[in-house]
Coordinates of C-alpha atoms and ligand atoms in Angstrom, one line a residue:
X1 CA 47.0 129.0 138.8
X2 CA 46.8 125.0 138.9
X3 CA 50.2 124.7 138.8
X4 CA 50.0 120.7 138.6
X5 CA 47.5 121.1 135.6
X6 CA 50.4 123.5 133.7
X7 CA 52.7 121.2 134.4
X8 CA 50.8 118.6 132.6
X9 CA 49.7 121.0 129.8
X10 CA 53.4 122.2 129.6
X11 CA 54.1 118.6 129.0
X12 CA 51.5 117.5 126.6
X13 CA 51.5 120.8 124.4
X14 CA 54.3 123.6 125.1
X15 CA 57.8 122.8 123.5
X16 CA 60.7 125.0 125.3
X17 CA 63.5 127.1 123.9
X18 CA 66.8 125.6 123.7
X19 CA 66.0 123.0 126.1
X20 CA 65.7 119.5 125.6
X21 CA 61.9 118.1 124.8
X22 CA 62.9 114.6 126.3
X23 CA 64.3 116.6 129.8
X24 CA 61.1 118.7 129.8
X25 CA 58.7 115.0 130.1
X26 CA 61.1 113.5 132.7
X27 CA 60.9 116.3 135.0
X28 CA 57.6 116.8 134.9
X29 CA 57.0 119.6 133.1
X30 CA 58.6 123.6 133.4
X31 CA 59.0 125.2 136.4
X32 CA 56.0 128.0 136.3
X33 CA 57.5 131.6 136.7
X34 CA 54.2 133.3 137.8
X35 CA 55.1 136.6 138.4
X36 CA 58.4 139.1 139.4
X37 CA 59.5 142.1 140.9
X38 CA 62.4 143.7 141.1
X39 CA 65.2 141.8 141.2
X40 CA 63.1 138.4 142.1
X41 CA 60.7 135.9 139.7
X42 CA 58.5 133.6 141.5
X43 CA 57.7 130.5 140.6
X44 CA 54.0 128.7 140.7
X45 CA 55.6 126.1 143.7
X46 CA 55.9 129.5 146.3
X47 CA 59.8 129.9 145.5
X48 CA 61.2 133.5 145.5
X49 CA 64.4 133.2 143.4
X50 CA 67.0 135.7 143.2
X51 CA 67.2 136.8 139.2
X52 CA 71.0 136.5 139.0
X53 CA 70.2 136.0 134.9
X54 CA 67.6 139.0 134.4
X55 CA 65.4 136.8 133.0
X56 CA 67.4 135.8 129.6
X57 CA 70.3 138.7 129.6
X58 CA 67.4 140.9 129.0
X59 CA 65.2 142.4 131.9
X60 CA 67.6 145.5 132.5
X61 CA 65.7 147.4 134.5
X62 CA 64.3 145.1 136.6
X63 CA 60.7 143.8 136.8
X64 CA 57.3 145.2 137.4
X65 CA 57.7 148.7 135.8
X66 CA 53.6 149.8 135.5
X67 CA 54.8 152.4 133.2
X68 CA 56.0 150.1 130.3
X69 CA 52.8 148.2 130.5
X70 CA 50.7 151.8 130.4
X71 CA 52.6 153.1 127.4
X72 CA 51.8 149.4 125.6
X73 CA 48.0 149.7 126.5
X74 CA 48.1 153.6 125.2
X75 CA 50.0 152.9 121.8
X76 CA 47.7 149.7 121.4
X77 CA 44.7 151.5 122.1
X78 CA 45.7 154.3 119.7
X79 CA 47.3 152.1 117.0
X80 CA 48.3 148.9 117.7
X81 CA 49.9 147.9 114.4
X82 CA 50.9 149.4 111.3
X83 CA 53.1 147.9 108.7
X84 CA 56.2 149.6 107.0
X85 CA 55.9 147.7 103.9
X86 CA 53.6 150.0 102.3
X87 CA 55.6 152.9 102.3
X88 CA 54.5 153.9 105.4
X89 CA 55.7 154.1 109.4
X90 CA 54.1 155.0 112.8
X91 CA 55.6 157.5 115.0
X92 CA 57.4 155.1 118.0
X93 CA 59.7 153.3 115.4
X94 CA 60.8 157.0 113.8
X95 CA 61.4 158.3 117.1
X96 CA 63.2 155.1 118.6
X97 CA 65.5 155.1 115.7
X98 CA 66.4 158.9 116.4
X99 CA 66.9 158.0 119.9
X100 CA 68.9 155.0 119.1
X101 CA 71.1 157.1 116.4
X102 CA 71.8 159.4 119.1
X103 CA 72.9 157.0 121.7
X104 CA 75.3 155.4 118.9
X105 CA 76.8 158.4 117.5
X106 CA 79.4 158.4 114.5
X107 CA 78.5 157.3 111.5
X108 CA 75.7 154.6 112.9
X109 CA 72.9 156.9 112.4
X110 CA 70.3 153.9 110.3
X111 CA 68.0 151.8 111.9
X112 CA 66.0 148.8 111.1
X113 CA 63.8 147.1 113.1
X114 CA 63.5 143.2 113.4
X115 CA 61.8 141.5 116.5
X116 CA 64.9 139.2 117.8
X117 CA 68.3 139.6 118.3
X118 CA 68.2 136.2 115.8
X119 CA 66.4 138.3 112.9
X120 CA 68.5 141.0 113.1
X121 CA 71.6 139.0 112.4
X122 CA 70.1 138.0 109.7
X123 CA 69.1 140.9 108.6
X124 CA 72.9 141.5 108.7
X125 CA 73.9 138.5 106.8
X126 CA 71.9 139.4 103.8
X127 CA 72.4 143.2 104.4
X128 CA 76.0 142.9 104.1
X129 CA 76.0 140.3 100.7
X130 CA 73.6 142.9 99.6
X131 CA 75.9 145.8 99.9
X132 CA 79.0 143.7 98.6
X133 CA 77.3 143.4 95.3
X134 CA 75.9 146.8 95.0
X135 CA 80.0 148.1 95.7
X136 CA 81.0 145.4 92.5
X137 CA 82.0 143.3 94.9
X138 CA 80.0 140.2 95.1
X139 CA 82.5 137.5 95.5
X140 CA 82.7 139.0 99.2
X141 CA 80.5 136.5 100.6
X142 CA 82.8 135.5 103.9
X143 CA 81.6 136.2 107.6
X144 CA 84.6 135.5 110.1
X145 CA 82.9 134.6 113.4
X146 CA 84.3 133.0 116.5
X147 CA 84.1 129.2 118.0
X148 CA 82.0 129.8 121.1
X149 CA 80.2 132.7 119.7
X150 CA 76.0 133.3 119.7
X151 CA 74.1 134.9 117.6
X152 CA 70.6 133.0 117.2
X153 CA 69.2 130.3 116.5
X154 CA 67.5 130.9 112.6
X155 CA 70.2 129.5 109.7
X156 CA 72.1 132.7 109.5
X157 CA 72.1 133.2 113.1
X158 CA 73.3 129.6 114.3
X159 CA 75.6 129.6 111.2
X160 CA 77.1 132.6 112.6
X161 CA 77.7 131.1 116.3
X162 CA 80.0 129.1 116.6
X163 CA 78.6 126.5 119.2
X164 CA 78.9 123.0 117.9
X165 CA 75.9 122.1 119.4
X166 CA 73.8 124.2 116.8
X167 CA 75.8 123.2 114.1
X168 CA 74.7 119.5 114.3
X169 CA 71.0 120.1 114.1
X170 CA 70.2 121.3 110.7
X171 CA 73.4 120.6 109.3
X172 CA 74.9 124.2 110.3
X173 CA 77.1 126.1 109.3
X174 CA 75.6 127.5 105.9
X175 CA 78.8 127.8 103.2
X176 CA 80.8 130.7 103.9
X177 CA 81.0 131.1 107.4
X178 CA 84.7 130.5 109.0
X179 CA 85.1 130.1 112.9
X180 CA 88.2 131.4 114.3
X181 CA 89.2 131.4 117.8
X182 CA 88.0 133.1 120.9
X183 CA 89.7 135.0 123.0
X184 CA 89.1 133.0 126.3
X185 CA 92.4 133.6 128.4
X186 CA 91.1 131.1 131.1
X187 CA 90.5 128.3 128.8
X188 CA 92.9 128.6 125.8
X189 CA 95.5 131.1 127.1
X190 CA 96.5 130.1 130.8
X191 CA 99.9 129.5 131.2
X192 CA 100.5 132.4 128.4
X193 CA 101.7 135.7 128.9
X194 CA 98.1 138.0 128.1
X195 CA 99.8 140.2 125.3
X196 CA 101.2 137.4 123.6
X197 CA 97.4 135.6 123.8
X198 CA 96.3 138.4 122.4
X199 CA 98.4 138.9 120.3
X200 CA 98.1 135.2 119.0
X201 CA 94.0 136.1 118.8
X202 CA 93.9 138.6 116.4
X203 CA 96.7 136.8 114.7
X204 CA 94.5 133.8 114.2
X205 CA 91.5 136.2 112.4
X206 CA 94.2 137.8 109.8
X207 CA 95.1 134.3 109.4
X208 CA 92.0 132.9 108.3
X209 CA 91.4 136.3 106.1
X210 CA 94.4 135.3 104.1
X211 CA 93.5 131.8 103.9
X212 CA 89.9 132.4 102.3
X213 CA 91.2 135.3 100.3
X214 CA 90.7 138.9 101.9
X215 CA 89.0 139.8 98.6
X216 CA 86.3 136.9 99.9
X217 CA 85.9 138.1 103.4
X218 CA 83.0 140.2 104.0
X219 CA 82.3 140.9 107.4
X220 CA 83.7 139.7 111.1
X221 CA 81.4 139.1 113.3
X222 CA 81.8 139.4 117.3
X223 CA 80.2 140.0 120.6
X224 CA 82.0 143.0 122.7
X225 CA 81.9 140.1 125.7
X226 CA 81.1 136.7 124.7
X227 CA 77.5 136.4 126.7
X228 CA 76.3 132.4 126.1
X229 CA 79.8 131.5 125.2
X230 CA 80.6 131.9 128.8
X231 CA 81.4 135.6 129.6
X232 CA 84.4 135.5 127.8
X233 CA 86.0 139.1 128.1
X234 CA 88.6 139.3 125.8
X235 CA 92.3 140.7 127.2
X236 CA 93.4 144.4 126.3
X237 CA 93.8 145.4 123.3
X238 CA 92.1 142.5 121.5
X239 CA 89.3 144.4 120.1
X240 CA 91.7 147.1 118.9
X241 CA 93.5 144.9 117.2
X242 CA 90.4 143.2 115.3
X243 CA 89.6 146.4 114.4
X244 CA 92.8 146.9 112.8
X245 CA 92.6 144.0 111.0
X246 CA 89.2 144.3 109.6
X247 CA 90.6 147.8 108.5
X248 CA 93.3 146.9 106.5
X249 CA 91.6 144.3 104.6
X250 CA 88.3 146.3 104.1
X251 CA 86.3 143.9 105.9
X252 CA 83.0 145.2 107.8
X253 CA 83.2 145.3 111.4
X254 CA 79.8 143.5 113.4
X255 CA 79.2 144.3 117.0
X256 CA 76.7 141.7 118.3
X257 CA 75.3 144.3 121.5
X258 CA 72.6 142.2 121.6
X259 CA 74.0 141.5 125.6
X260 CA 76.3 144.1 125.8
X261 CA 74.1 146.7 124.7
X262 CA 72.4 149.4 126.9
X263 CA 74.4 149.8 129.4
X264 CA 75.8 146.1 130.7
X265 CA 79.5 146.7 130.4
X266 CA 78.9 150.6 131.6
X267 CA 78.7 151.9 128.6
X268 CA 75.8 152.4 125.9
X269 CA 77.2 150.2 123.9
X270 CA 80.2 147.8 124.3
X271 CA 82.0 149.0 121.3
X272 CA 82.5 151.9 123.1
X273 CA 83.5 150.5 126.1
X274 CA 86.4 149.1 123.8
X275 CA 87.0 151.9 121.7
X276 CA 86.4 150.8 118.3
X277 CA 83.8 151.7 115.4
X278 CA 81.8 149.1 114.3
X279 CA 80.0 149.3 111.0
X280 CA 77.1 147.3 112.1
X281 CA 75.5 146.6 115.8
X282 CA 72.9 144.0 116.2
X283 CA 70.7 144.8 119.3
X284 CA 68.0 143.3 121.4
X285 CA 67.3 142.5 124.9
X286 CA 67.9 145.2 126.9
X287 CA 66.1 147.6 124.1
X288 CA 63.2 146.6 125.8
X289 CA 64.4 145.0 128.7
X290 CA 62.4 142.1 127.7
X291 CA 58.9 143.9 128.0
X292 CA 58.7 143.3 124.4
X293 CA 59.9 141.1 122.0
X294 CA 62.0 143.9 119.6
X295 CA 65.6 144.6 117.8
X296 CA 67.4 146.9 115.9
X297 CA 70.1 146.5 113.2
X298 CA 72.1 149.6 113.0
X299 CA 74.1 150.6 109.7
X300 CA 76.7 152.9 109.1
X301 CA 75.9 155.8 106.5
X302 CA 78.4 155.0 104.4
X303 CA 76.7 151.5 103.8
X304 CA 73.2 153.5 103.6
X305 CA 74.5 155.5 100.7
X306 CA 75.9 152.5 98.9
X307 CA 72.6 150.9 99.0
X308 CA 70.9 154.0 98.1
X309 CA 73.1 154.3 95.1
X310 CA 70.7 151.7 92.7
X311 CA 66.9 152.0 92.5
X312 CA 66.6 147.7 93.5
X313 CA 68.6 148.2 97.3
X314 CA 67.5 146.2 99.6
X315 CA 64.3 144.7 100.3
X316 CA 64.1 142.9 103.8
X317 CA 61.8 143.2 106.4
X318 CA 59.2 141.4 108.3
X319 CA 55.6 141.9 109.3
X320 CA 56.6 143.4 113.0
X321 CA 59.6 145.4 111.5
X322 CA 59.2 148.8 113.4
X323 CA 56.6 147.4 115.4
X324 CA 54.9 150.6 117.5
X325 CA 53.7 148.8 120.1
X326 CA 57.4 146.8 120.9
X327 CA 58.9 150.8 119.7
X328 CA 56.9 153.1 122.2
X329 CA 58.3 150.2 125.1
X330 CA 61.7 150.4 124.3
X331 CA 61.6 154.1 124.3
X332 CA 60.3 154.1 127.4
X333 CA 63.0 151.8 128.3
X334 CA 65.3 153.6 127.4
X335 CA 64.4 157.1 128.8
X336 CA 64.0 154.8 132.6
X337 CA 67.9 153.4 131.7
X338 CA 68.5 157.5 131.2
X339 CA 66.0 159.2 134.0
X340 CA 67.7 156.7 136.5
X341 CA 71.5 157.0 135.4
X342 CA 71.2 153.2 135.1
X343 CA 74.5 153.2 132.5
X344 CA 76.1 155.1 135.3
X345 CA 74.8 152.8 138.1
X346 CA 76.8 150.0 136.4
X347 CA 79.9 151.4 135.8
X348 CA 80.5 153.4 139.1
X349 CA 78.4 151.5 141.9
X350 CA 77.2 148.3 141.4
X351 CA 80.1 147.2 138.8
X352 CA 82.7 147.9 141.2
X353 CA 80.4 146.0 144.0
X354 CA 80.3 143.1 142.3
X355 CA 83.8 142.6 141.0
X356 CA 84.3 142.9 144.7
X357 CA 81.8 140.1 146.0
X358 CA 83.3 138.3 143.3
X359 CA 86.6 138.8 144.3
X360 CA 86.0 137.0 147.5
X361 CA 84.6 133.8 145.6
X362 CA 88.0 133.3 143.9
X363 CA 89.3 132.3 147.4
X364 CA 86.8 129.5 147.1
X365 CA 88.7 126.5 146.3
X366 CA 86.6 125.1 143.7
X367 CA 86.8 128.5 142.3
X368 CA 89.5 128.9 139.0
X369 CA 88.6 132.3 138.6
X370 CA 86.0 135.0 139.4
X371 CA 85.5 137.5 136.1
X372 CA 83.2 140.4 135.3
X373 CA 83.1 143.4 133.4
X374 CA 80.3 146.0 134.4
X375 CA 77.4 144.1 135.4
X376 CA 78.0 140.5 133.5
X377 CA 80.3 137.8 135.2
X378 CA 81.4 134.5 135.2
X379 CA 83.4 132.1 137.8
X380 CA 85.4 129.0 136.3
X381 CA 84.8 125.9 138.4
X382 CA 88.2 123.8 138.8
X383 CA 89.5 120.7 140.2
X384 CA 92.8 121.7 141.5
X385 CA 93.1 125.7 142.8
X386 CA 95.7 127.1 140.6
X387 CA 95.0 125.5 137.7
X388 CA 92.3 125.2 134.5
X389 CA 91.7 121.9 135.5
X390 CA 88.6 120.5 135.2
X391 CA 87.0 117.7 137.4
X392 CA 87.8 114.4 135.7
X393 CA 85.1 112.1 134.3
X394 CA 82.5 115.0 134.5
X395 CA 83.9 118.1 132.3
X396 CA 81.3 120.2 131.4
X397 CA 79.0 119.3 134.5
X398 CA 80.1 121.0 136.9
X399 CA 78.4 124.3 136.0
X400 CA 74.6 122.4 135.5
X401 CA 75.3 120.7 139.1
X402 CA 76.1 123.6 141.1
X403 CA 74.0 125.7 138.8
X404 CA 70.6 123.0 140.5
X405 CA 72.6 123.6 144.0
X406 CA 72.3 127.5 143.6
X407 CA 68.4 127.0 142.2
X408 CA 67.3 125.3 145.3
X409 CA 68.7 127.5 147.6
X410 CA 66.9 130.3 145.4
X411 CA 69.4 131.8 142.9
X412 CA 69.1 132.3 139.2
X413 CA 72.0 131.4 137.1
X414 CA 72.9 130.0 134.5
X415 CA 75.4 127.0 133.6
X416 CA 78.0 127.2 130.8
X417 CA 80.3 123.8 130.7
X418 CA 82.8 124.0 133.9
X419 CA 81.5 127.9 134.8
X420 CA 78.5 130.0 135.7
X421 CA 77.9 133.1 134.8
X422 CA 75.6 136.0 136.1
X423 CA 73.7 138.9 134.0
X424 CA 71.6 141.1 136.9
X425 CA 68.9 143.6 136.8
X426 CA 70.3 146.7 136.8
X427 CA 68.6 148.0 140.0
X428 CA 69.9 144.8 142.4
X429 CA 70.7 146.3 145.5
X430 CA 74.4 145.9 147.3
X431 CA 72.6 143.5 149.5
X432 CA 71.4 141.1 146.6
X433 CA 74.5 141.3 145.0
X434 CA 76.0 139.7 148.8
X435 CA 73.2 137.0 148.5
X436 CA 73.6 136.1 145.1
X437 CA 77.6 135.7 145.8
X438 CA 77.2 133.6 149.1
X439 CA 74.0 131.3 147.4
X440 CA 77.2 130.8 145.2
X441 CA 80.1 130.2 147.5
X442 CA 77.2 128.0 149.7
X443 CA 75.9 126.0 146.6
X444 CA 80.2 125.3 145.6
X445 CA 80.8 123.9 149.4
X446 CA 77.1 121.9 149.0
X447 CA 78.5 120.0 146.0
X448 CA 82.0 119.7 146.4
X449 CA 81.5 116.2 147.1
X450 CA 79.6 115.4 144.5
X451 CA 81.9 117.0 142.2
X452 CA 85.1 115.3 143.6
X453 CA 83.3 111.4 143.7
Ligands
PLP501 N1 73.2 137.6 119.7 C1 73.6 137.4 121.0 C2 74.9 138.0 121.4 C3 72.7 136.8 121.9 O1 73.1 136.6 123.2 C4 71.5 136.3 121.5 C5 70.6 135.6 122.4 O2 70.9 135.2 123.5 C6 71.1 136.5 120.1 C7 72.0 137.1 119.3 C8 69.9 136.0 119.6 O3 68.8 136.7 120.1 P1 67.3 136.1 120.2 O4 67.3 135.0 121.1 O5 66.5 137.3 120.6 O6 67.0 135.7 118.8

């Protein structure tokens, strides 16, 4: 490749993804990720870089897996679209939902197919109004999300997150979408006793029910662990306690396991690492581990039936709903994440590790506190060890400026305000998972200065 040319090109033509345009011309253009293996992207300047990210919270098992590519060029070569508007279907998308029902279990045994985690909570948003009328209940129009929270970046999907950020460009949220609080114990719930935060949590959701009117509320929506948020992994008991909530005032329960789902908190799903039932899971990501742009929107059967119940249900969909090519990858995917005891992998070896390496960064004294669950983490960059403070006159940069400190010395992560949080390849070795953690703790002592001026 003419990298310098790219550059240029990237410049002159190629808008990125939730990145500034402006950032993009004063630096000259992307950095050019030319190829990856394993656990390690390359870039077009001759870098190998540790993929502490897996690409975008997505390339699960790992990179360069020649047998996702040959099952593309087969199903392409044997039928490489097929719509399912027509009152038709291939074979991958049929089997892939089977698989998928499986791997739920319970009640979640429907599947539709969208191409982004994005689409598929829309798909929910409209899904959900959908089957609120149909009950005789259309005045339940209300999702309950939380401040912090992700879930895309189309009008449903930004009006769903909670980020400020997203709200200001396009005049987000959408009417009747209420924020409530996230359970961040770091940030919000420090000097509090951890019941009593979570307590106060839930609290704040049954709250905000009341004050809309529980016969308004439709739907809360949440991620198992806050992924762009920060990593936020709520305390025990929190989910439970949603759970109960949404329960006694009828509301549908969301799980967004477009993260958290296939395997990353060492579970299938992380509704079952939390032991609740949600009604709905949106999925992406780690379907395909990346190798193909697909999602899945999974519905209980009592909702199913409901919509079943009238001859005009629902009619949704897009163009690459079910698409067999993005299908016949994911099930592939998903029989590697099997064949390979990935979901095990995580939760009894490299889970543990990690927690461990991390454990030593918290010693760090710019280090507030090290946090994972399976194989996601996060470590809170502070002024003063002991406390949540943050470093005065620069809050919110010292996650991009150690993040650049951790990039040159060839680690992937990625910055969230005052932290940084990791999402690895399932198949990092021990030894990766050392290096990653010591780029880290050598990237904190490189910019300590800078951080403290
Ligand atoms: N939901 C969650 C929890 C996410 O993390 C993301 C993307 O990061 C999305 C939804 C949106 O998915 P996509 O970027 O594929 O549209």
């Amino acid at each position: 490749h003419d990298i310098a040319e790219l550059k240029r090109l990237d410049v002159a033509h190629h808008l990125p993804a939730q990145s500034s345009y402006k950032l993009q011309r004063d630096i000259g253009g992307s950095r050019i990720i030319v190829h990856a293996e394993g656990s390690t992207i390359f870039d077009g300047d001759g870098n190998a870089i540790l993929d502490g990210m897996a690409g975008l919270w997505c390339v699960d098992v790992g990179y360069g897996r020649a047998e996702l590519a040959e099952v593309a060029r087969e199903q392409m070569l044997e039928l490489p679209f097929y719509n399912t508007f027509f009152r038709t279907a291939t074979p991958p998308p049929i089997e892939l939902a089977a698989k998928l029902a499986g791997l739920l279990g319970g009640d979640l045994q429907h599947i539709f197919f969208n191409s982004s985690g994005s689409e598929s909570n829309d798909t929910v948003f409209r899904l959900v109004r959908t089957y609120w009328g149909i009950k005789g209940e259309p005045e339940r129009k209300v999702f309950i999300s939380r401040r912090n929270a992700y879930h895309g970046s189309t009008v449903a999907g930004a009006s769903l997150g909670g980020m400020s950020y997203m709200h200001v460009q396009g005049d987000l949220p959408i009417p009747g979408v209420e924020h409530v609080m996230q359970p961040y114990v770091f940030g919000d719930g420090f000097d509090e006793d951890p019941a009593d935060f979570c307590a106060r949590a839930v609290q704040d959701i049954e709250d905000r029910i009341l004050a809309v009117g529980p016969e308004k509320v439709a739907a809360f929506i949440g991620e198992p662990v806050q992924g762009a948020g920060g990593v936020i992994i709520p305390p025990d008991g929190y989910w439970k306690g949603v759970e109960a909530v949404c329960r006694k005032y009828g509301i549908l329960l969301v799980s967004d396991e477009v993260i958290c789902g296939f395997g990353r908190l060492g579970e299938w799903f992380g509704f079952q690492h939390f032991g609740i039932t949600p009604d709905i899971v949106s999925m992406a990501k780690g379907l395909s581990s990346g190798y193909m742009p697909i999602s899945a929107t999974a519905v209980s059967s009592d909702i199913v039936e409901t919509l079943r119940s009238v001859d005009d249900d629902f009619v949704h969909g897009y163009t690459y709903s079910g698409h067999p090519v993005a299908a016949a990858v994911a099930l592939r995917n998903i029989e590697i994440i099997e064949r390979e005891k990935l979901v095990d992998r995580v939760r009894d070896d490299i889970g543990p590790y990690f927690a461990k390496a991390l454990a030593k960064l918290s010693d760090h004294p710019l280090v507030g506190e090290a946090r994972s669950l399976g194989f996601i983490g996060a470590i809170e960059i502070v002024a003063r060890k002991g406390t949540n403070r943050r470093f005065g006159g620069k809050e919110g940069l010292a996650g991009p400026i150690v993040r650049d400190a951790c990039i040159g010395r060839g680690l992937m992560v990625r910055a969230v305000r005052d932290s940084l949080v990791m999402c690895p390849p399932y198949v990092m070795t021990h030894e990766e998972i050392d290096r990653m953690v010591s780029i880290i703790a050598a990237a904190l002592d490189e910019t300590s200065e800078t951080l403290r001026a």
